[in-house]
Coordinates of C-alpha atoms in Angstrom, one line a residue:
M393 CA 0.0 0.0 0.0
N394 CA 1.1 3.6 -0.7
R395 CA 2.4 5.6 2.2
P396 CA 1.2 9.3 2.7
S397 CA 3.6 11.7 1.2
T398 CA 5.9 13.9 3.3
E399 CA 3.9 16.9 2.2
R400 CA 0.8 15.3 3.3
K401 CA 2.3 14.5 6.7
R402 CA 3.5 18.0 7.1
V403 CA 0.1 19.5 6.4
E404 CA -1.6 17.0 8.7
E405 CA 0.8 17.9 11.5
N406 CA 0.3 21.6 10.9
I407 CA -3.4 21.1 10.8
G408 CA -3.4 19.0 14.0
A409 CA -1.4 21.6 15.9
R410 CA -3.8 24.4 14.9
I411 CA -6.8 22.3 15.8
C412 CA -5.3 21.6 19.2
R413 CA -4.7 25.2 19.7
G414 CA -8.2 26.1 18.5
G415 CA -9.8 23.2 20.5
S416 CA -11.9 22.2 17.5
R417 CA -12.8 18.5 17.7
T418 CA -15.0 18.8 14.7
A419 CA -12.1 19.7 12.4
M420 CA -10.1 16.7 13.8
I421 CA -12.8 14.3 13.0
K422 CA -13.0 15.6 9.4
I423 CA -9.3 15.2 8.8
T424 CA -9.4 11.6 10.2
V425 CA -12.2 10.7 7.8
C426 CA -10.4 12.1 4.8
T427 CA -7.2 10.3 5.8
L428 CA -9.1 6.9 5.9
V429 CA -10.7 7.7 2.5
F430 CA -7.3 8.4 1.0
V431 CA -5.7 5.2 2.3
F432 CA -8.6 3.1 0.8
A433 CA -8.4 4.9 -2.5
V434 CA -4.6 4.2 -2.8
G435 CA -5.2 0.5 -2.1
A436 CA -7.9 0.3 -4.7
A437 CA -5.8 2.1 -7.3
F438 CA -2.9 -0.3 -6.8
T439 CA -5.3 -3.2 -7.2
A440 CA -6.5 -1.6 -10.4
V441 CA -3.0 -1.4 -11.9
K442 CA -2.5 -5.1 -11.4
T443 CA -5.9 -5.9 -12.9
R444 CA -5.3 -3.7 -16.0
A445 CA -2.0 -5.3 -16.7
G446 CA -3.4 -8.7 -16.4
I447 CA 0.0 -10.4 -16.0
T448 CA 0.8 -12.9 -13.4
N449 CA 4.3 -14.2 -12.3
A450 CA 3.5 -17.6 -13.8
Q451 CA 2.8 -16.0 -17.2
K452 CA 6.0 -14.0 -17.1
A453 CA 8.1 -17.1 -16.5
T454 CA 7.0 -18.5 -19.8
L455 CA 8.1 -15.4 -21.8
S456 CA 11.4 -14.5 -23.3
K457 CA 13.6 -11.8 -21.8
E458 CA 13.0 -9.5 -24.7
T459 CA 9.2 -9.9 -24.3
Q460 CA 9.4 -9.4 -20.6
L461 CA 11.3 -6.2 -21.1
K462 CA 8.6 -4.9 -23.4
L463 CA 6.0 -5.8 -20.8
L464 CA 8.0 -4.2 -18.0
K465 CA 8.2 -0.9 -19.9
L466 CA 4.4 -1.0 -20.2
E467 CA 4.0 -1.7 -16.5
E468 CA 6.5 1.0 -15.7
A469 CA 4.4 3.5 -17.6
R470 CA 1.3 2.4 -15.8
V471 CA 2.9 2.7 -12.4
S472 CA 4.1 6.2 -13.3
L473 CA 0.6 7.1 -14.2
Q474 CA -0.8 5.7 -10.9
T475 CA 1.9 7.6 -8.9
A476 CA 0.9 10.8 -10.8
E477 CA -2.8 10.2 -10.1
D478 CA -2.0 9.5 -6.4
L479 CA 0.0 12.7 -6.1
F480 CA -2.7 14.6 -7.9
A481 CA -5.4 13.3 -5.5
D482 CA -3.1 14.1 -2.5
K483 CA -2.5 17.7 -3.7
K484 CA -6.2 18.1 -4.4
A485 CA -7.2 16.9 -1.0
N486 CA -4.6 19.1 0.7
L487 CA -5.9 22.1 -1.1
S488 CA -9.5 21.4 -0.2
D489 CA -8.5 21.0 3.5
L490 CA -6.5 24.2 3.5
Q491 CA -9.3 26.1 1.9
E492 CA -11.7 25.0 4.6
L493 CA -9.1 25.9 7.3
Y494 CA -8.4 29.2 5.7
K495 CA -12.1 30.1 6.0
K496 CA -11.7 29.4 9.7
D497 CA -8.6 31.4 9.8
V498 CA -6.5 28.4 10.8
V499 CA -4.0 28.7 7.9
T500 CA -2.5 31.6 6.0
G501 CA -3.3 32.7 2.4
K502 CA 0.3 31.9 1.4
E503 CA -0.1 28.3 2.4
V504 CA -3.2 28.0 0.3
T505 CA -1.5 29.6 -2.7
D506 CA 1.5 27.3 -2.4
S507 CA -0.9 24.3 -2.3
E508 CA -2.6 25.6 -5.5
T509 CA 0.8 25.8 -7.3
E510 CA 1.6 22.2 -6.2
L511 CA -1.8 21.1 -7.5
K512 CA -1.0 22.6 -11.0
N513 CA 2.3 20.9 -11.1
A514 CA 0.6 17.6 -10.1
T515 CA -2.0 18.1 -12.8
R516 CA 0.7 18.7 -15.5
N517 CA 2.7 15.6 -14.4
L518 CA -0.6 13.6 -14.5
E519 CA -1.2 14.6 -18.1
L520 CA 2.4 13.8 -19.1
A521 CA 2.1 10.4 -17.5
K522 CA -1.1 9.7 -19.5
I523 CA 0.7 10.6 -22.7
D524 CA 3.7 8.5 -21.8
L525 CA 1.5 5.5 -21.1
A526 CA -0.4 6.1 -24.4
K527 CA 2.9 6.2 -26.3
T528 CA 4.3 3.2 -24.6
A529 CA 1.1 1.2 -25.2
L530 CA 1.1 2.1 -28.9
S531 CA 4.8 1.3 -29.2
F532 CA 4.2 -2.0 -27.6
L533 CA 1.5 -2.8 -30.2
Q534 CA 3.9 -1.8 -32.9
D535 CA 6.5 -4.2 -31.5
V536 CA 4.1 -7.1 -31.5
T537 CA 3.1 -6.3 -35.1
H538 CA 4.8 -8.7 -37.6
I539 CA 4.6 -9.7 -41.2
S540 CA 5.6 -13.2 -42.3
I541 CA 6.7 -14.2 -45.8
L542 CA 4.8 -17.3 -46.6
T543 CA 6.1 -17.9 -50.2
A544 CA 8.5 -16.2 -52.6
Y545 CA 9.3 -17.8 -55.9
Q546 CA 10.0 -16.7 -59.5
Y547 CA 8.3 -18.0 -62.7
I548 CA 8.2 -17.4 -66.4
D549 CA 4.9 -16.2 -67.9
P550 CA 3.5 -17.3 -71.3
D551 CA 5.3 -14.3 -73.0
N552 CA 8.7 -15.5 -71.6
N553 CA 8.9 -12.7 -69.1
R554 CA 10.4 -13.4 -65.6
H555 CA 8.1 -12.7 -62.6
M556 CA 8.3 -12.9 -58.8
S557 CA 5.3 -13.9 -56.6
V558 CA 5.5 -13.2 -52.8
T559 CA 2.7 -13.9 -50.3
L560 CA 2.7 -11.9 -47.1
K561 CA 0.7 -12.5 -43.9
N562 CA -0.1 -10.3 -41.0
D563 CA 1.2 -12.6 -38.3
S564 CA 1.0 -10.1 -35.4
D565 CA 1.1 -11.6 -31.9
M566 CA -2.5 -11.2 -30.7
E567 CA -1.8 -13.3 -27.5
L568 CA 1.1 -11.1 -26.4
A569 CA -0.9 -8.0 -27.2
T570 CA -3.8 -9.1 -25.1
L571 CA -1.4 -10.0 -22.3
G572 CA 0.2 -6.6 -22.3
I573 CA -2.8 -4.4 -22.9
G574 CA -5.0 -6.3 -20.4
E575 CA -8.4 -4.7 -20.2
G576 CA -7.3 -1.8 -22.2
V577 CA -5.5 1.5 -22.1
P578 CA -8.1 4.3 -22.1
E579 CA -5.3 6.9 -22.2
A580 CA -4.5 5.7 -25.7
G581 CA -8.0 4.9 -26.7
I582 CA -7.2 1.1 -26.7
E583 CA -9.9 -1.3 -25.8
Q584 CA -9.4 -5.0 -25.5
K585 CA -12.2 -5.9 -27.9
K586 CA -10.7 -3.6 -30.6
L587 CA -7.2 -5.0 -30.4
A588 CA -7.5 -7.0 -33.7
G589 CA -8.3 -3.7 -35.5
L590 CA -5.4 -1.9 -34.0
L591 CA -3.1 -4.7 -35.2
T592 CA -4.3 -4.1 -38.8
I593 CA -1.3 -2.9 -40.9
E594 CA -2.2 0.1 -43.1
N595 CA -0.3 1.7 -46.0
L596 CA 2.2 -1.1 -46.5
F597 CA 4.6 -0.4 -49.3
V598 CA 6.6 -3.4 -50.8
S599 CA 9.5 -3.3 -53.3
I600 CA 12.2 -5.8 -54.3
K601 CA 15.9 -5.0 -54.7
S602 CA 19.1 -6.7 -55.8
G603 CA 21.7 -5.0 -53.8
S604 CA 20.7 -1.3 -53.7
T605 CA 18.9 -1.4 -57.1
I606 CA 15.1 -1.9 -57.4
I607 CA 14.5 -4.6 -60.0
G608 CA 10.7 -5.0 -59.8
D609 CA 8.1 -3.7 -62.1
P610 CA 6.2 -1.9 -60.7
F611 CA 8.9 -0.4 -58.5
E612 CA 6.6 -0.4 -55.5
I613 CA 3.3 -2.0 -54.6
K614 CA 1.0 -0.4 -52.0
V615 CA -1.2 -2.6 -49.8
S616 CA -3.8 -0.3 -48.3
K617 CA -4.8 -2.6 -45.5
L618 CA -3.6 -6.0 -44.3
P619 CA -5.9 -7.2 -41.3
L620 CA -4.7 -9.5 -38.6
N621 CA -4.1 -13.1 -39.9
R622 CA -4.9 -12.1 -43.5
T623 CA -2.6 -12.6 -46.5
A624 CA -1.7 -10.6 -49.6
T625 CA -0.1 -12.0 -52.7
L626 CA 1.9 -9.6 -54.8
D627 CA 3.4 -10.1 -58.3
F628 CA 6.4 -8.3 -59.7
K629 CA 7.9 -8.5 -63.2
L630 CA 11.7 -8.8 -62.8
N631 CA 13.7 -6.5 -64.9
S632 CA 16.8 -8.6 -64.4
P633 CA 17.5 -12.2 -63.4
A634 CA 18.0 -12.7 -59.6
E635 CA 18.0 -15.5 -57.1
D636 CA 18.9 -13.7 -53.9
I637 CA 16.8 -10.5 -53.5
S638 CA 15.9 -8.1 -50.7
L639 CA 12.3 -7.6 -49.9
S640 CA 11.6 -4.1 -48.6
M641 CA 8.4 -3.5 -46.5
K642 CA 7.7 0.0 -45.3
Y643 CA 4.9 0.5 -42.7
H644 CA 4.4 2.3 -39.3
N645 CA 7.2 4.8 -40.3
T646 CA 9.7 2.0 -40.4
E647 CA 11.4 -0.2 -43.1
D648 CA 11.7 -3.9 -42.7
V649 CA 14.2 -5.4 -45.1
R650 CA 14.4 -9.2 -45.5
N651 CA 16.9 -11.2 -47.6
V652 CA 15.0 -13.8 -49.6
Y653 CA 16.1 -16.8 -51.7
L654 CA 13.7 -17.1 -54.6
E655 CA 12.4 -20.6 -55.2
K656 CA 11.9 -21.7 -58.8
K657 CA 8.5 -22.7 -59.9
S658 CA 6.9 -23.3 -63.3
T659 CA 3.5 -24.3 -64.2
E660 CA 5.0 -26.1 -67.2
D661 CA 8.4 -27.8 -67.3
V662 CA 9.9 -25.7 -70.2
V663 CA 13.5 -24.7 -70.5
R664 CA 13.9 -20.9 -71.0
V665 CA 16.3 -20.2 -74.0
S666 CA 17.8 -16.8 -74.6
S667 CA 20.6 -15.3 -76.7
L668 CA 22.0 -11.8 -76.6
Q669 CA 23.6 -12.1 -80.1
F670 CA 20.4 -13.4 -81.7
A671 CA 21.0 -11.7 -85.1
Q672 CA 24.4 -11.9 -86.7
E673 CA 26.1 -11.7 -90.2
G674 CA 28.5 -14.4 -91.4
E675 CA 31.0 -14.4 -94.3
L676 CA 31.0 -17.3 -96.7
G677 CA 33.2 -20.1 -95.4
S678 CA 33.2 -18.8 -91.8
T679 CA 31.7 -20.0 -88.5
V680 CA 29.2 -17.9 -86.6
E681 CA 28.8 -18.3 -82.9
F682 CA 25.6 -17.6 -81.0
G683 CA 25.8 -17.5 -77.2
V684 CA 22.8 -19.5 -75.8
D685 CA 21.7 -19.3 -72.2
L686 CA 19.4 -22.0 -70.7
E687 CA 17.4 -21.8 -67.5
R688 CA 15.0 -24.3 -66.0
L689 CA 12.7 -23.2 -63.1
A690 CA 12.4 -26.5 -61.4
E691 CA 14.5 -28.3 -58.7
N692 CA 14.4 -31.9 -59.8
E693 CA 16.9 -33.6 -62.1
K694 CA 15.9 -33.9 -65.8
T695 CA 17.7 -34.3 -69.2
F696 CA 16.7 -32.3 -72.3
T697 CA 17.7 -32.6 -76.0
L698 CA 19.2 -29.8 -78.0
G699 CA 18.3 -29.0 -81.6
V700 CA 17.9 -26.5 -84.4
I701 CA 14.8 -26.0 -86.5
G702 CA 14.5 -24.1 -89.9
L703 CA 18.2 -23.9 -90.8
P704 CA 18.9 -24.9 -94.4
S705 CA 20.7 -28.3 -94.9
K706 CA 23.7 -26.6 -96.6
Y707 CA 24.5 -25.0 -93.2
T708 CA 25.9 -27.1 -90.4
Y709 CA 25.7 -26.5 -86.7
K710 CA 26.7 -27.9 -83.3
F711 CA 26.3 -27.0 -79.6
V712 CA 29.5 -26.6 -77.7
D713 CA 30.3 -26.2 -74.0
K714 CA 33.9 -25.4 -73.2
G715 CA 35.1 -27.0 -76.5
I716 CA 33.0 -30.2 -76.0
Q717 CA 30.2 -30.8 -78.5
L718 CA 26.8 -31.6 -76.8
S719 CA 23.5 -33.1 -78.0
Q720 CA 21.8 -33.1 -74.5
V721 CA 21.9 -31.1 -71.3
K722 CA 21.0 -32.1 -67.8
F723 CA 19.5 -29.9 -65.1
S724 CA 19.6 -30.7 -61.3
Q725 CA 18.7 -29.0 -58.1
G726 CA 22.1 -27.3 -57.9
A727 CA 22.4 -26.6 -61.7
T728 CA 19.4 -24.7 -63.0
K729 CA 21.4 -22.6 -65.5
Q730 CA 23.7 -23.4 -68.4
S731 CA 25.5 -21.3 -71.0
L732 CA 26.3 -22.9 -74.3
T733 CA 27.6 -21.8 -77.7
L734 CA 25.8 -22.6 -81.0
Q735 CA 28.3 -22.7 -83.8
V736 CA 26.8 -22.4 -87.3
S737 CA 29.1 -23.0 -90.4
V738 CA 28.3 -20.9 -93.5
P739 CA 28.9 -22.6 -96.9
D740 CA 31.9 -21.6 -99.0
K741 CA 29.7 -20.7 -101.9
L742 CA 26.1 -19.4 -102.3
P743 CA 24.2 -18.0 -105.2
D744 CA 24.1 -14.2 -105.3
A745 CA 20.4 -14.3 -104.7
E746 CA 21.0 -15.8 -101.2
L747 CA 23.6 -13.3 -100.1
R748 CA 22.5 -10.5 -97.7
K749 CA 19.2 -12.4 -97.3
P750 CA 18.5 -13.2 -93.6
I751 CA 17.9 -16.8 -92.6
R752 CA 15.6 -17.2 -89.5
F753 CA 15.7 -20.4 -87.5
Y754 CA 15.1 -21.7 -83.9
A755 CA 17.5 -23.1 -81.2
V756 CA 15.2 -25.5 -79.3
V757 CA 15.4 -27.5 -76.1
G758 CA 12.9 -30.1 -75.1
E759 CA 12.0 -33.8 -74.8
D760 CA 14.1 -36.0 -77.0
V761 CA 11.2 -37.5 -79.1
V762 CA 9.6 -34.0 -79.6
V763 CA 12.9 -32.4 -80.7
Q764 CA 13.7 -35.3 -83.0
N765 CA 10.4 -35.0 -84.7
L766 CA 10.7 -31.2 -85.0
S767 CA 14.1 -31.5 -86.6
E768 CA 12.5 -33.1 -89.7
Q769 CA 10.3 -30.1 -90.2
S770 CA 11.4 -27.0 -92.0
N771 CA 8.7 -24.6 -91.0
V772 CA 7.4 -24.4 -87.4
S773 CA 5.5 -21.6 -85.7
P774 CA 6.2 -20.3 -82.2
E775 CA 2.7 -21.2 -81.3
A776 CA 3.4 -24.9 -82.2
L777 CA 6.6 -24.9 -80.1
K778 CA 4.7 -23.5 -77.1
A779 CA 2.0 -26.1 -77.5
L780 CA 4.7 -28.8 -77.5
K781 CA 6.3 -27.4 -74.4
V782 CA 9.6 -26.7 -76.2
G783 CA 11.9 -23.9 -75.1
Y784 CA 13.2 -21.9 -78.0
E785 CA 14.9 -18.8 -79.1
K786 CA 14.5 -17.3 -82.6
L787 CA 17.9 -16.6 -84.3
E788 CA 18.9 -14.8 -87.5
L789 CA 21.9 -15.2 -89.7
T790 CA 22.6 -13.1 -92.8
P791 CA 25.3 -14.6 -95.1
R792 CA 27.5 -12.2 -97.0
G793 CA 30.4 -12.5 -99.3
T794 CA 34.0 -11.4 -98.6
G795 CA 35.3 -8.7 -100.9
K796 CA 39.0 -9.2 -101.2
F797 CA 41.6 -9.1 -104.0
D798 CA 45.3 -8.6 -104.6
I799 CA 47.9 -7.7 -107.3
S800 CA 51.2 -9.3 -108.0
F801 CA 54.3 -9.1 -110.4
P802 CA 56.7 -11.7 -111.5
T803 CA 59.5 -9.5 -110.1
L804 CA 59.6 -6.2 -108.5
Y805 CA 63.2 -5.3 -109.4
Y806 CA 64.4 -4.0 -112.8
E807 CA 67.7 -2.7 -114.1
I808 CA 67.7 -0.5 -117.3
K809 CA 69.8 1.8 -119.2
T810 CA 69.0 5.4 -119.9
G811 CA 66.6 5.5 -122.9
D812 CA 65.2 2.0 -122.2
K813 CA 61.6 1.3 -121.0
I814 CA 60.0 -1.7 -119.1
E815 CA 57.3 -4.1 -120.3
A816 CA 55.9 -6.0 -117.3
K817 CA 52.8 -8.1 -116.4
M818 CA 50.6 -7.5 -113.4
T819 CA 48.2 -10.2 -112.2
L820 CA 44.9 -9.2 -110.5
N821 CA 43.4 -12.0 -108.4
N822 CA 40.0 -12.1 -106.7
T823 CA 40.7 -13.9 -103.5
G824 CA 37.2 -13.2 -101.9
S825 CA 33.9 -14.9 -102.2
V826 CA 31.9 -12.3 -104.2
R827 CA 32.2 -10.7 -107.6
L828 CA 34.0 -7.3 -107.6
D829 CA 33.1 -4.5 -110.0
D830 CA 34.8 -1.4 -111.3
I831 CA 38.4 -2.0 -110.0
T832 CA 40.8 0.9 -110.6
F833 CA 44.4 1.5 -109.8
N834 CA 46.4 4.1 -107.9
I835 CA 50.0 4.6 -109.1
E836 CA 52.6 6.6 -107.3
K837 CA 55.5 7.4 -109.7
P838 CA 58.5 9.6 -110.0
Y839 CA 58.1 13.0 -111.7
D840 CA 57.8 12.9 -115.5
W841 CA 57.7 9.1 -115.7
D842 CA 55.0 7.5 -117.8
V843 CA 53.2 4.4 -116.5
K844 CA 50.4 2.9 -118.6
L845 CA 48.1 -0.1 -117.9
N846 CA 46.3 -2.1 -120.4
P847 CA 43.5 -2.3 -119.4
D848 CA 43.6 0.6 -116.9
N849 CA 40.4 -0.6 -115.0
I850 CA 38.6 -3.9 -114.6
D851 CA 34.8 -3.9 -115.0
S852 CA 34.2 -7.1 -113.1
I853 CA 35.9 -10.2 -111.9
E854 CA 34.4 -13.4 -110.4
P855 CA 35.5 -15.0 -107.2
R856 CA 38.8 -16.9 -107.4
K857 CA 39.5 -15.6 -111.0
E858 CA 42.5 -13.6 -112.1
V859 CA 43.2 -11.1 -114.9
E860 CA 46.6 -10.2 -116.4
I861 CA 47.3 -6.5 -117.1
K862 CA 50.1 -5.2 -119.3
V863 CA 52.3 -2.6 -117.6
T864 CA 54.5 -0.2 -119.7
I865 CA 56.9 2.0 -117.8
T866 CA 58.8 4.7 -119.7
P867 CA 61.3 7.0 -118.0
P868 CA 61.9 10.5 -119.3
E869 CA 64.6 11.1 -121.9
K870 CA 66.9 12.9 -119.6
V871 CA 66.4 10.6 -116.7
E872 CA 69.2 10.7 -114.2
V873 CA 71.2 7.7 -113.3
G874 CA 70.1 6.1 -110.0
A875 CA 67.4 4.1 -108.1
F876 CA 63.6 4.9 -108.6
E877 CA 60.5 3.4 -107.0
I878 CA 57.0 3.0 -108.4
K879 CA 54.0 1.9 -106.1
F880 CA 50.9 0.1 -107.4
E881 CA 47.6 -0.3 -105.5
G882 CA 44.2 -1.6 -106.6
T883 CA 40.9 -0.3 -105.1
T884 CA 37.1 -0.8 -105.4
D885 CA 33.9 -0.4 -103.5
H886 CA 31.9 -3.3 -102.2
E887 CA 28.5 -2.9 -100.4
G888 CA 29.5 0.6 -99.4
T889 CA 32.9 -0.3 -98.2
T890 CA 36.2 0.7 -99.9
I891 CA 38.5 -2.4 -100.5
K892 CA 42.2 -1.9 -101.3
T893 CA 45.0 -4.2 -102.0
D894 CA 48.4 -4.1 -100.4
K895 CA 50.8 -1.7 -102.1
K896 CA 53.4 -3.3 -104.4
N897 CA 56.7 -1.3 -104.5
M898 CA 58.6 -1.8 -107.8
R899 CA 62.3 -0.7 -107.6
I900 CA 64.1 0.3 -110.9
Q901 CA 67.9 0.9 -111.2
V902 CA 68.8 3.2 -114.1
S903 CA 72.5 3.3 -115.3
A904 CA 74.1 5.3 -118.2
K905 CA 74.0 4.0 -121.7
T906 CA 77.4 3.0 -123.4
N907 CA 78.7 5.2 -126.5
L908 CA 79.8 2.5 -129.1
T909 CA 81.6 4.9 -131.5
M910 CA 83.8 6.3 -128.8
S911 CA 84.5 2.9 -127.5
L912 CA 85.6 1.7 -131.0
L913 CA 88.0 4.7 -131.4
I914 CA 89.5 4.1 -128.1
V915 CA 90.0 0.4 -128.9
G916 CA 91.4 1.3 -132.4
G917 CA 93.8 3.9 -130.9
L918 CA 95.0 1.4 -128.4
I919 CA 95.6 -1.2 -131.1
L920 CA 97.5 1.4 -133.3
F921 CA 99.6 2.4 -130.3
I922 CA 100.5 -1.2 -129.7
V923 CA 101.5 -1.7 -133.3
V924 CA 103.7 1.4 -133.5
I925 CA 105.4 0.3 -130.3
A926 CA 106.0 -3.1 -131.8
I927 CA 107.5 -1.7 -135.0
V928 CA 109.8 0.6 -133.2
T929 CA 111.0 -2.1 -130.9
V930 CA 111.8 -4.4 -134.0
K931 CA 113.8 -1.7 -135.8
I932 CA 115.8 -0.9 -132.7
S933 CA 116.6 -4.5 -132.1
R934 CA 117.9 -5.0 -135.7
R935 CA 120.4 -2.2 -135.3

């Protein structure tokens, strides 16, 4: 039971002394009655606190420390309120007594004024205690509010789009709420019969993230109300593949973030096929590679057959994984994704009508019998593939020819005399896989030299064909003795692209031409000189 306050004792002692001095037995009787009433009121109030809390020691023993701490905070707020109420009642009673005594001139006016001030302070503390209890009670209800994630899985819709479905449940602890609130908290407007309504979650905002990036479409879903023990199923379209995601739930001015592993679920056991390089060009005689990603939204083990439908027979293909050719793939609980390479070989030769014309075909994954039957068909619609539960990706390959040619000479080094010219042959060879038209030649030559080609341009040349061109090189009449260089280069346009050959550098060494007349005179002079010497020598020897 609560003991009378010190202030109360002081007032009673003061009043008793004054009564004794005044000899008023009637006033003493009144004070005694008021004191007894106060004691009974405090005892009743303390009993009310225990009744409102509704918690026994046996119940506390079964609760966790965290839960007991929440309940103790609530009880502490209740006790603080009861203390404020007791103090308020005490101050109010004191003021009433002093006012009666003041009328009888037993106490002074200052004592009455001081008592009125204390009552105002007690009134303010009482209101603050009520607010604190209301806040503590509402915070307690917020703590017992909880959302459970019942299911979270990803699936593929009929349009091959990836989705995530999540089911949430308002799984708030009604038993704990009842235990803590008891018969209710009038200060917070909480009644026991309305607890279920107070545990309803309003304005719940849900979004999904991968790291810090929102990957759901829509970015956020609002649940206006989620009553106690009710569920809500939300569906997001995933903008990017993900297995481990974060589920963000905002409500009651807080954000609850949960890391969730998405299960894989599919209404139909169909392998999802996708390729980022689904449309490519390929030169004749080359091999084009398509990256193919496979994904199966199921956890059990199963084997599927790989195939290609709609590719002309003159093209060959194979599925490769790390250099190993595959005809089937196996999925298991730990391996739901696989990345393969589809290699398509383009023929060395194709009619001009088939060049630059896209070929559309399907890479398919499905049951062995189904894929084998489909491989014998040349024209299959996407609707038919869906009906057969075959995963597929539509691919496109555009064959194109290679424009390439070169020029060559029997030799690229010549030695001539001044006044001579060079007659040479240049061979033009189409080394590509398409016909080339309107081939011209660029010639870099020394100043005043004359270089003629016959013919000087080629109208057209078929693949793997060659043409000989006559080359005539004439130096100027007064050409200096020394080394000279002439550069030859072929050029043409093919499908908007300029194609050039490698430059061929021809080196020409020019030397001076010999004067025959002067040479004969010199030789004749030498012979005459030798004869004269011989004759003179003979005559001298005879003497």
